Amino acid sequence: MAGGPDPMWEITLSAHLLQNREGMVTFRSWRRYAHRHLGTWARLVVTLAPDARYFPDFLTPAEGTSSVEEGIDTLLSTPRGRLRDELATLAAVKALPGWCHRWATGDAETARGVRSAFYTFYQTLIAPFWDVIQSEFAAERARGSHAFLNDGLDGLLNGIGPALRWRPPILEADYPIDQDLYLNGGGLLLVPSFFCWRTPVTLADPELLPVLVYPVAHRLGITPADSGAPSADRPLAALLGTTRAAVLRAINEGCTTTELSRRTGTSMASASQHASVLRDARLIVTRRHRNTVIHTLTPLGAALTAKTPLA
């Protein structure tokens, strides 16, 4: 599983959501924010990432990227032959403007425009909500790690979601087109994505590193615009005290309520109550997977524990 959310996948898949009406409840607040802040730069990104059966693989490097700067650098270093080929495939899906041809032939000014458009898209529409994207990713990663440690590969793959079905040795996925992906003894990079909706996504070229991007399990009623620091009326005052601070630190990499109780030497009821207060303060996220509840830190919670020295 990927180590963190991939900015290039989030840019590409959020561009798809700007072109359709999927996930109307989940992404309502983000869409409202996005439409208030859209600029001409978004048109370039949407041109390369249409909501269609095909979009170029060079938008989402198979090896993954940890920062938007790294991702855009990788995009712009795409070999010219591959760039021309993938743009030609895209041109069969939709008519492309002239700047695409200029970019494919090595025009430096056009390349700078592509860099600026993708960076502005990220900074304007993704970065303000990166905390909640990281929180959702961390919760999914904790779920996957917990499932793998307790039930192995079967537990990990069976718990991903209804769009994926593990029938050893085949992993079936709901997908808009019929496609078989053979690992031939190699690995598969699993990438949870905030802006992926309902069905997983993979790269078009089967010769590239196998990647499967799938949607995180969004919390009901929570949208990107709900992230950020708690408001003044949140019960932050309830966080004061050594016990609750110890509970927050104990959650760290993610744990169940039973593990939290054991780590802090508190009863199950007390551990659950402390977790509830921390959750209300937006310092942790709690997810239920089957009969197990898993707590993970939000970026705010992680920042607080990092800045608070141990007693």
Short mmCIF file of N, CA, C and O in Angstrom, two decimals, residues 264-310:
data_model
loop_
_atom_site.label_atom_id
_atom_site.label_comp_id
_atom_site.label_asym_id
_atom_site.label_seq_id
_atom_site.Cartn_x
_atom_site.Cartn_y
_atom_site.Cartn_z
N THR A 264 -3.09 2.30 27.68
CA THR A 264 -3.19 3.41 28.63
C THR A 264 -3.57 2.97 30.04
O THR A 264 -3.61 3.79 30.96
N GLY A 265 -3.85 1.67 30.20
CA GLY A 265 -4.21 1.18 31.52
C GLY A 265 -5.55 1.68 32.00
O GLY A 265 -5.78 1.82 33.21
N THR A 266 -6.45 1.94 31.07
CA THR A 266 -7.79 2.41 31.42
C THR A 266 -8.82 1.35 31.06
O THR A 266 -8.53 0.41 30.32
N SER A 267 -10.02 1.51 31.58
CA SER A 267 -11.08 0.56 31.24
C SER A 267 -11.53 0.79 29.80
O SER A 267 -11.26 1.85 29.21
N MET A 268 -12.24 -0.17 29.25
CA MET A 268 -12.76 -0.03 27.89
C MET A 268 -13.69 1.18 27.80
O MET A 268 -13.65 1.95 26.85
N ALA A 269 -14.54 1.34 28.82
CA ALA A 269 -15.49 2.45 28.82
C ALA A 269 -14.76 3.79 28.86
O ALA A 269 -15.12 4.74 28.15
N SER A 270 -13.72 3.86 29.68
CA SER A 270 -12.95 5.11 29.78
C SER A 270 -12.21 5.40 28.49
O SER A 270 -12.20 6.54 28.01
N ALA A 271 -11.59 4.37 27.89
CA ALA A 271 -10.87 4.56 26.63
C ALA A 271 -11.82 5.04 25.54
O ALA A 271 -11.49 5.93 24.75
N SER A 272 -13.02 4.46 25.50
CA SER A 272 -14.02 4.85 24.50
C SER A 272 -14.46 6.29 24.71
O SER A 272 -14.64 7.05 23.75
N GLN A 273 -14.63 6.70 25.99
CA GLN A 273 -15.06 8.07 26.28
C GLN A 273 -13.97 9.07 25.88
O GLN A 273 -14.27 10.11 25.27
N HIS A 274 -12.72 8.77 26.21
CA HIS A 274 -11.63 9.67 25.82
C HIS A 274 -11.54 9.78 24.30
O HIS A 274 -11.34 10.87 23.75
N ALA A 275 -11.69 8.65 23.62
CA ALA A 275 -11.63 8.67 22.16
C ALA A 275 -12.76 9.53 21.58
O ALA A 275 -12.57 10.25 20.59
N SER A 276 -13.93 9.49 22.20
CA SER A 276 -15.06 10.28 21.74
C SER A 276 -14.77 11.78 21.83
O SER A 276 -15.07 12.55 20.91
N VAL A 277 -14.15 12.20 22.94
CA VAL A 277 -13.80 13.61 23.11
C VAL A 277 -12.75 14.03 22.08
O VAL A 277 -12.86 15.10 21.46
N LEU A 278 -11.74 13.19 21.86
CA LEU A 278 -10.70 13.50 20.89
C LEU A 278 -11.27 13.55 19.47
O LEU A 278 -10.84 14.36 18.65
N ARG A 279 -12.24 12.69 19.21
CA ARG A 279 -12.88 12.69 17.89
C ARG A 279 -13.69 13.98 17.68
O ARG A 279 -13.65 14.58 16.62
N ASP A 280 -14.41 14.42 18.71
CA ASP A 280 -15.18 15.66 18.61
C ASP A 280 -14.27 16.86 18.39
O ASP A 280 -14.67 17.84 17.76
N ALA A 281 -13.07 16.78 18.92
CA ALA A 281 -12.10 17.87 18.76
C ALA A 281 -11.32 17.78 17.45
O ALA A 281 -10.41 18.56 17.23
N ARG A 282 -11.68 16.83 16.61
CA ARG A 282 -11.04 16.63 15.30
C ARG A 282 -9.56 16.27 15.43
O ARG A 282 -8.74 16.61 14.57
N LEU A 283 -9.20 15.58 16.51
CA LEU A 283 -7.83 15.14 16.70
C LEU A 283 -7.63 13.68 16.31
O LEU A 283 -6.50 13.25 16.10
N ILE A 284 -8.71 12.92 16.23
CA ILE A 284 -8.64 11.55 15.76
C ILE A 284 -9.81 11.27 14.82
O ILE A 284 -10.79 12.01 14.81
N VAL A 285 -9.66 10.22 14.05
CA VAL A 285 -10.72 9.70 13.19
C VAL A 285 -11.01 8.28 13.64
O VAL A 285 -10.09 7.51 13.93
N THR A 286 -12.27 7.93 13.70
CA THR A 286 -12.66 6.57 14.09
C THR A 286 -13.43 5.93 12.95
O THR A 286 -14.37 6.52 12.42
N ARG A 287 -13.00 4.73 12.58
CA ARG A 287 -13.66 3.98 11.51
C ARG A 287 -14.04 2.60 12.02
O ARG A 287 -13.31 1.99 12.79
N ARG A 288 -15.19 2.12 11.59
CA ARG A 288 -15.60 0.76 11.92
C ARG A 288 -15.36 -0.14 10.73
O ARG A 288 -15.76 0.17 9.61
N HIS A 289 -14.66 -1.25 10.94
CA HIS A 289 -14.45 -2.26 9.91
C HIS A 289 -14.97 -3.58 10.46
O HIS A 289 -14.39 -4.16 11.37
N ARG A 290 -16.12 -4.02 9.91
CA ARG A 290 -16.79 -5.21 10.42
C ARG A 290 -17.08 -5.00 11.91
O ARG A 290 -17.77 -4.07 12.28
N ASN A 291 -16.52 -5.83 12.77
CA ASN A 291 -16.80 -5.72 14.20
C ASN A 291 -15.70 -4.98 14.95
O ASN A 291 -15.67 -5.00 16.20
N THR A 292 -14.80 -4.34 14.23
CA THR A 292 -13.66 -3.68 14.85
C THR A 292 -13.72 -2.18 14.61
O THR A 292 -14.01 -1.73 13.51
N VAL A 293 -13.44 -1.41 15.65
CA VAL A 293 -13.34 0.04 15.56
C VAL A 293 -11.87 0.42 15.62
O VAL A 293 -11.15 -0.02 16.52
N ILE A 294 -11.41 1.21 14.67
CA ILE A 294 -10.00 1.61 14.60
C ILE A 294 -9.89 3.13 14.70
O ILE A 294 -10.57 3.85 13.96
N HIS A 295 -9.04 3.61 15.60
CA HIS A 295 -8.81 5.03 15.78
C HIS A 295 -7.47 5.41 15.16
O HIS A 295 -6.48 4.69 15.31
N THR A 296 -7.42 6.55 14.47
CA THR A 296 -6.17 7.07 13.93
C THR A 296 -6.13 8.58 14.16
O THR A 296 -7.16 9.23 14.30
N LEU A 297 -4.91 9.13 14.19
CA LEU A 297 -4.74 10.56 14.38
C LEU A 297 -5.05 11.32 13.10
O LEU A 297 -4.74 10.86 12.00
N THR A 298 -5.65 12.49 13.24
CA THR A 298 -5.73 13.42 12.12
C THR A 298 -4.39 14.16 12.04
O THR A 298 -3.58 14.10 12.98
N PRO A 299 -4.12 14.88 10.95
CA PRO A 299 -2.89 15.68 10.90
C PRO A 299 -2.78 16.65 12.07
O PRO A 299 -1.69 16.89 12.60
N LEU A 300 -3.90 17.23 12.51
CA LEU A 300 -3.88 18.13 13.66
C LEU A 300 -3.48 17.38 14.92
O LEU A 300 -2.67 17.87 15.72
N GLY A 301 -4.04 16.18 15.11
CA GLY A 301 -3.68 15.37 16.26
C GLY A 301 -2.22 14.97 16.24
O GLY A 301 -1.53 14.99 17.27
N ALA A 302 -1.74 14.60 15.06
CA ALA A 302 -0.33 14.21 14.92
C ALA A 302 0.58 15.40 15.22
O ALA A 302 1.63 15.26 15.86
N ALA A 303 0.19 16.59 14.72
CA ALA A 303 1.00 17.79 14.98
C ALA A 303 1.03 18.11 16.46
O ALA A 303 2.07 18.51 17.01
N LEU A 304 -0.10 17.94 17.14
CA LEU A 304 -0.17 18.24 18.56
C LEU A 304 0.73 17.31 19.37
O LEU A 304 1.46 17.74 20.26
N THR A 305 0.68 16.00 19.06
CA THR A 305 1.52 15.07 19.80
C THR A 305 3.00 15.27 19.49
O THR A 305 3.86 15.06 20.33
N ALA A 306 3.31 15.71 18.28
CA ALA A 306 4.71 15.95 17.91
C ALA A 306 5.27 17.15 18.65
O ALA A 306 6.46 17.20 18.98
N LYS A 307 4.42 18.14 18.93
CA LYS A 307 4.87 19.37 19.56
C LYS A 307 4.80 19.32 21.07
O LYS A 307 5.33 20.18 21.75
N THR A 308 4.12 18.29 21.62
CA THR A 308 3.96 18.19 23.06
C THR A 308 4.96 17.20 23.62
O THR A 308 4.93 16.02 23.30
N PRO A 309 5.91 17.63 24.48
CA PRO A 309 6.89 16.72 25.02
C PRO A 309 6.26 15.70 25.95
O PRO A 309 5.22 15.95 26.57
N LEU A 310 6.87 14.54 26.02
CA LEU A 310 6.39 13.51 26.93
C LEU A 310 6.60 13.94 28.36
O LEU A 310 7.58 14.62 28.70
#
